[in-house]
Coordinates of C-alpha atoms and ligand atoms in Angstrom, one line a residue:
X1 CA 0.0 -0.2 0.0
X2 CA 1.4 3.7 -0.8
X3 CA 2.6 5.0 2.2
X4 CA 0.0 7.5 3.8
X5 CA 1.5 10.5 2.3
X6 CA -0.1 12.1 -0.5
X7 CA 2.5 13.3 -2.3
X8 CA 6.8 13.2 -2.4
X9 CA 8.7 16.0 -2.0
X10 CA 8.7 17.6 -5.8
X11 CA 12.2 17.7 -7.2
X12 CA 10.8 20.7 -8.9
X13 CA 12.6 24.2 -7.7
X14 CA 10.4 26.0 -4.7
X15 CA 10.9 29.0 -6.7
X16 CA 8.5 27.3 -9.2
X17 CA 6.4 25.8 -6.7
X18 CA 5.4 29.1 -5.1
X19 CA 4.8 30.5 -8.2
X20 CA 2.3 27.6 -9.4
X21 CA 0.7 27.9 -5.8
X22 CA 0.1 32.3 -6.2
X23 CA -1.0 31.4 -9.7
X24 CA -4.2 28.4 -8.4
X25 CA -4.3 31.5 -5.7
X26 CA -5.4 34.2 -7.8
X27 CA -7.6 31.8 -10.1
X28 CA -9.7 30.5 -7.1
X29 CA -9.8 34.4 -5.5
X30 CA -11.4 35.7 -8.9
X31 CA -13.7 32.5 -9.3
X32 CA -14.5 33.2 -5.9
X33 CA -15.5 37.0 -6.7
X34 CA -17.0 36.8 -10.2
X35 CA -19.3 33.4 -10.0
X36 CA -19.2 32.0 -6.7
X37 CA -20.0 35.5 -4.5
X38 CA -23.4 36.4 -6.6
X39 CA -24.8 32.9 -6.0
X40 CA -23.9 32.4 -1.9
X41 CA -27.1 33.4 -0.4
X42 CA -29.2 32.0 -3.0
X43 CA -27.2 28.3 -2.7
X44 CA -27.8 28.8 0.7
X45 CA -31.5 29.8 0.9
X46 CA -32.7 26.4 -2.0
X47 CA -30.6 24.3 -0.5
X48 CA -29.2 23.4 -4.2
X49 CA -26.3 23.7 -5.4
X50 CA -25.8 25.2 -9.0
X51 CA -25.2 22.1 -11.0
X52 CA -22.9 24.5 -13.9
X53 CA -20.8 26.2 -10.9
X54 CA -19.6 22.1 -11.2
X55 CA -18.7 22.5 -15.1
X56 CA -17.2 25.6 -13.7
X57 CA -15.0 24.6 -11.0
X58 CA -14.4 21.1 -13.7
X59 CA -12.7 23.6 -16.1
X60 CA -10.3 25.2 -13.3
X61 CA -9.3 22.5 -12.6
X62 CA -10.4 22.2 -8.8
X63 CA -12.6 18.8 -9.2
X64 CA -9.3 17.3 -9.7
X65 CA -6.6 20.0 -7.8
X66 CA -4.3 16.8 -6.0
X67 CA -4.4 14.6 -8.8
X68 CA -1.1 14.2 -11.2
X69 CA -0.7 15.6 -14.4
X70 CA -0.2 11.9 -15.6
X71 CA -4.3 11.7 -14.9
X72 CA -5.5 14.6 -16.0
X73 CA -5.2 16.6 -12.8
X74 CA -3.9 19.9 -11.3
X75 CA -0.9 18.5 -10.0
X76 CA -1.6 20.5 -7.0
X77 CA -0.2 19.5 -3.2
X78 CA -2.0 20.2 0.2
X79 CA -0.6 23.7 0.6
X80 CA -2.4 24.8 -3.1
X81 CA -5.6 22.1 -1.8
X82 CA -5.8 24.6 0.9
X83 CA -5.5 27.9 -0.8
X84 CA -8.1 27.3 -2.8
X85 CA -10.4 26.0 -0.3
X86 CA -10.0 29.5 2.0
X87 CA -10.3 30.9 -0.9
X88 CA -13.6 29.8 -1.8
X89 CA -14.5 29.4 1.9
X90 CA -14.5 33.6 2.1
X91 CA -17.8 34.0 0.1
X92 CA -19.4 30.2 0.1
X93 CA -19.2 27.5 2.3
X94 CA -20.9 25.3 0.5
X95 CA -19.2 26.1 -2.3
X96 CA -15.4 25.2 -0.6
X97 CA -17.4 22.1 1.0
X98 CA -18.0 20.9 -2.3
X99 CA -14.3 20.9 -3.5
X100 CA -13.3 19.6 -0.7
X101 CA -15.5 16.5 -0.9
X102 CA -14.6 16.1 -4.2
X103 CA -10.6 16.3 -3.1
X104 CA -11.6 13.8 -0.2
X105 CA -13.7 11.6 -1.8
X106 CA -10.9 10.7 -3.9
X107 CA -8.1 10.8 -1.2
X108 CA -8.7 7.0 -0.5
X109 CA -8.0 5.7 -3.9
X110 CA -4.4 8.0 -3.7
X111 CA -3.2 6.1 -0.8
X112 CA -5.3 2.7 -1.6
X113 CA -5.7 1.9 -4.8
X114 CA -3.4 -0.3 -7.3
X115 CA -2.1 1.8 -10.9
X116 CA -5.1 0.6 -12.5
X117 CA -7.8 1.9 -10.2
X118 CA -5.8 4.9 -10.2
X119 CA -5.8 5.3 -14.1
X120 CA -9.5 4.6 -14.1
X121 CA -11.2 6.5 -11.4
X122 CA -9.0 9.4 -11.7
X123 CA -9.4 10.1 -15.8
X124 CA -12.9 9.7 -15.1
X125 CA -12.6 12.4 -12.4
X126 CA -10.6 15.0 -14.5
X127 CA -11.9 14.3 -17.8
X128 CA -15.9 13.6 -17.1
X129 CA -16.3 15.8 -13.3
X130 CA -17.4 12.8 -11.9
X131 CA -17.6 13.3 -8.5
X132 CA -16.6 11.1 -5.6
X133 CA -17.5 11.2 -1.4
X134 CA -16.5 9.3 1.6
X135 CA -18.9 7.3 3.1
X136 CA -17.8 6.1 6.6
X137 CA -20.2 7.3 8.9
X138 CA -23.3 5.0 10.4
X139 CA -26.2 5.7 12.7
X140 CA -25.2 4.1 15.5
X141 CA -21.3 4.6 14.8
X142 CA -19.9 8.0 14.9
X143 CA -16.8 8.7 16.5
X144 CA -16.3 5.2 17.6
X145 CA -15.6 4.4 13.6
X146 CA -14.1 0.7 14.2
X147 CA -16.8 0.0 15.2
X148 CA -18.9 0.1 11.9
X149 CA -22.1 -2.0 11.3
X150 CA -21.9 -2.3 7.5
X151 CA -20.7 -5.5 6.3
X152 CA -19.0 -6.8 3.1
X153 CA -19.4 -10.4 2.7
X154 CA -17.2 -12.2 0.0
X155 CA -19.1 -14.4 -2.7
X156 CA -17.1 -15.6 -5.7
X157 CA -15.2 -13.0 -7.2
X158 CA -17.6 -10.1 -5.8
X159 CA -18.2 -8.6 -2.6
X160 CA -21.8 -8.2 -1.1
X161 CA -22.4 -5.0 0.7
X162 CA -25.4 -4.1 3.7
X163 CA -25.4 -1.7 5.8
X164 CA -26.1 2.4 6.1
X165 CA -24.0 5.2 6.0
X166 CA -25.4 8.9 7.4
X167 CA -24.7 12.2 7.0
X168 CA -22.8 11.4 3.1
X169 CA -22.1 14.8 1.2
X170 CA -22.8 14.5 -2.2
X171 CA -24.9 11.6 -1.2
X172 CA -27.2 10.7 -4.7
X173 CA -25.1 12.6 -6.7
X174 CA -21.7 11.4 -6.4
X175 CA -20.9 9.2 -9.0
X176 CA -17.7 7.2 -6.8
X177 CA -18.0 6.3 -3.3
X178 CA -15.4 5.8 -1.2
X179 CA -17.1 3.3 1.4
X180 CA -15.8 1.5 4.4
X181 CA -17.0 -1.9 5.4
X182 CA -16.4 -4.5 7.9
X183 CA -15.1 -7.9 6.1
X184 CA -14.5 -9.4 9.5
X185 CA -16.7 -7.6 11.8
X186 CA -14.9 -9.1 14.8
X187 CA -11.8 -8.1 14.7
X188 CA -12.8 -4.1 15.1
X189 CA -10.4 -1.7 13.1
X190 CA -8.0 -4.8 11.9
X191 CA -11.2 -6.0 10.0
X192 CA -12.5 -3.1 8.0
X193 CA -12.0 -2.9 4.1
X194 CA -11.9 -0.2 1.7
X195 CA -13.9 -0.2 -1.8
X196 CA -15.0 2.1 -4.8
X197 CA -19.1 1.8 -5.0
X198 CA -19.8 3.4 -8.7
X199 CA -23.4 5.4 -8.7
X200 CA -25.6 2.7 -10.9
X201 CA -24.6 -0.8 -8.6
X202 CA -27.4 -2.8 -7.8
X203 CA -28.0 -2.5 -4.4
X204 CA -26.6 0.9 -3.9
X205 CA -29.6 3.3 -2.9
X206 CA -30.3 6.5 -0.8
X207 CA -32.3 7.7 2.1
X208 CA -33.1 10.5 3.6
X209 CA -32.3 13.5 2.7
X210 CA -30.8 15.9 5.5
X211 CA -31.8 19.3 5.8
X212 CA -28.9 21.3 7.6
X213 CA -28.3 24.5 9.5
X214 CA -25.4 25.1 7.3
X215 CA -23.3 24.3 4.5
X216 CA -26.8 24.0 3.4
X217 CA -26.2 23.9 -0.2
X218 CA -24.4 20.6 -0.4
X219 CA -26.8 17.8 -0.5
X220 CA -26.2 15.4 2.6
X221 CA -28.2 11.8 2.6
X222 CA -28.4 8.3 3.8
X223 CA -26.7 6.1 1.4
X224 CA -28.2 2.3 1.7
X225 CA -26.7 -1.0 0.7
X226 CA -28.8 -4.1 0.3
X227 CA -26.8 -7.1 -1.2
X228 CA -25.1 -4.7 -3.3
X229 CA -22.3 -6.4 -5.4
X230 CA -18.9 -4.8 -5.4
X231 CA -16.3 -6.7 -7.9
X232 CA -13.5 -7.7 -6.2
X233 CA -11.4 -5.7 -8.4
X234 CA -13.1 -2.4 -6.8
X235 CA -11.7 -3.6 -3.3
X236 CA -8.7 -0.6 -2.4
X237 CA -5.4 -2.4 -1.3
X238 CA -6.0 -5.6 0.7
X239 CA -8.2 -6.7 2.7
X240 CA -7.8 -5.2 6.3
X241 CA -6.2 -1.9 5.2
X242 CA -9.4 0.2 5.2
X243 CA -8.7 1.3 8.8
X244 CA -5.2 3.0 7.6
X245 CA -7.1 4.0 4.5
X246 CA -9.0 5.7 6.0
X247 CA -6.9 7.4 9.0
X248 CA -4.6 8.5 6.1
X249 CA -7.4 10.5 4.3
X250 CA -8.0 12.0 6.7
X251 CA -5.1 13.0 8.1
X252 CA -4.5 14.4 5.0
X253 CA -7.7 15.9 4.8
X254 CA -7.4 18.0 8.3
X255 CA -5.1 20.9 7.2
X256 CA -7.4 21.8 3.9
X257 CA -10.7 21.5 6.6
X258 CA -8.6 24.0 9.0
X259 CA -7.9 26.2 5.4
X260 CA -11.7 26.1 4.9
X261 CA -12.2 27.1 8.6
X262 CA -9.7 30.1 7.6
X263 CA -11.5 30.6 5.1
X264 CA -14.7 31.8 6.5
X265 CA -13.7 33.7 9.6
X266 CA -11.3 35.7 7.1
X267 CA -14.7 36.6 5.3
X268 CA -16.5 37.0 8.0
X269 CA -13.6 39.5 9.6
X270 CA -13.6 41.4 5.9
X271 CA -17.6 41.9 6.3
X272 CA -17.3 42.9 9.6
X273 CA -14.8 45.2 9.1
X274 CA -16.2 47.4 6.0
X275 CA -19.8 47.0 8.1
X276 CA -17.8 48.8 11.4
X277 CA -16.4 51.6 9.3
X278 CA -20.1 52.0 7.7
X279 CA -22.3 51.7 10.8
X280 CA -23.2 55.4 12.4
X281 CA -23.8 55.6 16.0
X282 CA -23.4 58.3 18.9
X283 CA -22.6 60.4 15.6
X284 CA -19.3 58.4 14.5
X285 CA -18.7 54.8 12.7
X286 CA -18.6 52.6 14.8
X287 CA -15.0 51.7 14.3
X288 CA -13.9 54.3 16.4
X289 CA -14.9 52.5 19.5
X290 CA -12.6 51.1 21.2
X291 CA -14.1 47.9 22.3
X292 CA -15.1 47.5 18.5
X293 CA -11.8 47.7 17.6
X294 CA -10.3 45.1 20.1
X295 CA -13.1 42.5 18.6
X296 CA -11.4 42.7 15.1
X297 CA -8.1 43.2 16.4
X298 CA -8.6 40.0 18.4
X299 CA -10.5 38.3 15.2
X300 CA -7.7 39.6 13.3
X301 CA -4.7 37.4 15.2
X302 CA -7.3 34.5 16.1
X303 CA -7.7 34.0 12.3
X304 CA -3.3 34.5 11.6
X305 CA -2.9 32.2 14.3
X306 CA -5.2 29.6 12.5
X307 CA -3.6 30.3 9.1
X308 CA -0.4 29.9 10.4
X309 CA -0.8 26.4 11.9
X310 CA -2.9 25.1 8.9
X311 CA -0.2 26.2 6.1
X312 CA 2.8 24.8 8.4
X313 CA 0.7 21.3 8.9
X314 CA 0.1 21.7 4.9
X315 CA 3.9 21.9 4.6
X316 CA 4.7 19.5 6.7
X317 CA 2.7 16.9 4.5
X318 CA 3.9 18.3 1.4
X319 CA 7.4 17.8 2.5
X320 CA 6.1 14.1 3.5
X321 CA 7.6 14.7 6.6
X322 CA 6.4 11.3 8.4
X323 CA 5.0 12.6 11.8
X324 CA 2.0 15.2 10.7
X325 CA -1.0 13.9 12.3
X326 CA -0.9 16.1 15.6
X327 CA 0.0 19.3 14.0
X328 CA -2.7 18.1 11.4
X329 CA -4.7 17.8 14.1
X330 CA -4.4 20.9 16.2
X331 CA -4.8 23.2 12.8
X332 CA -8.2 21.6 11.9
X333 CA -8.8 21.6 15.7
X334 CA -7.5 25.1 16.4
X335 CA -9.1 26.6 13.1
X336 CA -12.2 25.2 13.8
X337 CA -12.8 26.9 16.9
X338 CA -11.8 29.8 15.4
X339 CA -14.1 30.2 12.9
X340 CA -16.8 29.7 15.4
X341 CA -15.8 32.9 17.6
X342 CA -15.0 34.7 14.8
X343 CA -18.5 34.2 12.9
X344 CA -19.8 34.7 16.2
X345 CA -18.0 38.0 16.5
X346 CA -18.7 39.6 13.3
X347 CA -22.5 38.9 13.9
X348 CA -22.4 41.2 16.7
X349 CA -20.2 43.4 15.4
X350 CA -23.2 44.1 12.8
X351 CA -26.0 44.2 16.1
X352 CA -29.2 43.6 14.7
X353 CA -28.6 43.5 11.7
X354 CA -26.0 40.5 11.6
X355 CA -28.8 38.2 12.9
X356 CA -30.9 39.2 9.7
X357 CA -30.2 36.8 5.8
X358 CA -30.0 40.4 4.5
X359 CA -25.8 40.4 5.3
X360 CA -23.5 37.0 4.8
X361 CA -22.4 36.5 8.6
X362 CA -25.2 34.6 9.9
X363 CA -24.5 32.1 6.9
X364 CA -21.2 32.2 7.5
X365 CA -21.9 31.2 11.5
X366 CA -23.7 28.5 11.2
X367 CA -21.4 27.2 8.0
X368 CA -18.8 27.4 10.9
X369 CA -20.1 25.8 13.4
X370 CA -20.2 22.1 11.3
X371 CA -16.1 22.4 11.0
X372 CA -15.9 22.0 15.0
X373 CA -17.8 18.4 14.1
X374 CA -16.9 16.7 11.2
X375 CA -14.0 15.0 9.8
X376 CA -13.1 14.4 13.8
X377 CA -15.0 16.0 16.1
X378 CA -13.0 18.5 17.9
X379 CA -13.2 16.5 20.8
X380 CA -12.0 13.4 19.3
X381 CA -8.6 15.7 18.2
X382 CA -8.2 16.4 21.5
X383 CA -7.8 13.2 22.5
X384 CA -5.5 12.5 19.3
X385 CA -3.6 15.7 20.1
X386 CA -3.2 14.5 23.9
X387 CA -2.7 10.6 23.0
X388 CA 0.8 12.1 20.2
X389 CA 1.9 13.9 23.1
X390 CA 1.4 11.5 26.1
X391 CA 3.1 8.7 23.8
X392 CA 6.2 7.4 26.0
X393 CA 4.9 8.1 28.9
X394 CA 5.0 5.7 31.8
X395 CA 1.2 6.7 33.6
X396 CA 0.3 6.1 30.2
Ligands
LIG1 C1 -22.9 18.3 7.6 C2 -21.9 16.9 8.1 C3 -21.8 16.2 7.0 C4 -21.2 15.0 6.9 N1 -20.5 14.5 6.1 C5 -19.6 13.1 6.6 C6 -19.4 12.7 5.0 O1 -19.6 13.3 4.0 N2 -18.7 11.3 5.5 C7 -18.6 10.4 6.6 O2 -18.5 9.3 6.5 N3 -19.0 11.3 7.3 C8 -20.0 12.7 8.0 N4 -20.1 13.1 8.7 C9 -20.1 12.5 10.0 C10 -19.0 13.2 10.6 O3 -18.4 13.4 10.5 C11 -19.8 12.9 12.0 O4 -20.8 13.3 12.4 C12 -18.5 13.1 13.6 O5 -17.6 12.0 13.4 C13 -19.4 13.3 14.4 O6 -19.9 11.7 15.0 P1 -21.4 11.7 15.6 O7 -22.7 12.8 15.1 O8 -22.3 10.3 15.5 O9 -21.4 12.3 16.9 P2 -20.9 11.2 18.2 O10 -19.5 10.4 17.7 O11 -22.5 10.4 18.7 O12 -20.5 12.4 19.5 C14 -21.6 12.9 19.8 C15 -20.5 14.2 20.9 O13 -19.5 13.3 21.6 C16 -18.3 13.8 21.5 N5 -17.8 12.6 21.7 C17 -17.6 11.1 21.2 N6 -16.5 10.7 21.9 C18 -15.7 11.1 22.8 C19 -15.0 10.9 23.5 N7 -14.2 9.3 23.4 N8 -14.6 11.5 24.4 C20 -14.9 12.5 24.5 N9 -16.2 13.1 23.5 C21 -16.6 12.2 22.7 C22 -18.1 13.9 20.3 O14 -17.2 15.0 20.2 C23 -19.8 14.5 20.1 O15 -19.4 16.4 20.2 C24 -20.6 14.4 8.7 C25 -21.3 15.4 9.5 C26 -22.1 16.4 9.2 C27 -23.0 17.2 10.5

């Protein structure tokens, strides 16, 4: 199985890499301003992701941002993925999540896929805008993922999948589902295997569509397997390697989740600053009051600190360092808390208007909340960080 590092350090001069990243950031920022921001409120209100944005994201290479050039991908690394997500999250959480899920859905193929699986699926993703997703969570199993109940039983050259996944982003619209199921339920984490289940496979169906408080543009459904027959060629890695594939995927995705949180927070801060300069009370812009200035200074400091953590975690990942788990978890944990705090403070700076849908900060606050919950709820990340710190200590 491939190492859990997505990218081997590139043998290109750093200057060239920086130039490429800068270009990717500029394209993302322009796309965000020109075509995403004007539709962000409508996407939130209708809960429908605009299909034409999928085309636009495909053309810009965002849907295949982390895939190598040899498969038609953008050849980005985790840092460039973070830059794209941050720029887009500044104006629309749902749109940033759409691109993020696409990356997270394809990461298990990166980590566990063999060359022919990569060739097959990555080419479909980059050439046909095929959508992906990551399906692990179940109604009774969230944080305790090693206890999943979905099973995959070998039958001849196929596996029969049975079980129920919930909260799956892009459920019902994705073409390729990276699914985790127990091939040996008695073995816990060691008995989990990973499969790519293609849309249209008999026995794959979709259940309840969730009504969410935030990230409303992204369709989120139950994904149900009823004697769903999946060929053994669709298994990623060996039987029992699903846990490693899932943990490798989550580790890689955490800096990107952090970048999403930084983007949402920065968007809210920028808006609050503009508003504070324009809103007059007691005959002066509210920005002239020290109470508001201190809030803005605190918000900006938190955003910068979160950004520094996120891009350090991304840089470590891109450099191929072995020990990235703690920093990636720290980045996601800290940045998501900052996003919640800063968006809430932005609503406060707008006062009553902040509570109204005429301004985007209430949407940003609703979007920020889930960054503390998904891809490892923050309590679980704190456990993971503490475990890393206490490793090797006599009492632990
Ligand atoms: C909008 C949205 C989209 C999602 N998309 C996907 C997706 O695409 N694919 C996917 O597989 N999953 C997805 N998820 C699921 C998400 O990853 C889980 O919700 C998350 O892992 C938490 O699991 P849970 O909701 O079952 O909470 P639980 O595990 O039931 O936890 C409830 C609370 O208890 C805390 N807790 C649990 N165990 C401990 C412990 N040992 N110590 C301290 N506190 C603890 C948790 O932190 C949390 O606060 C999504 C969730 C949401 C909300």
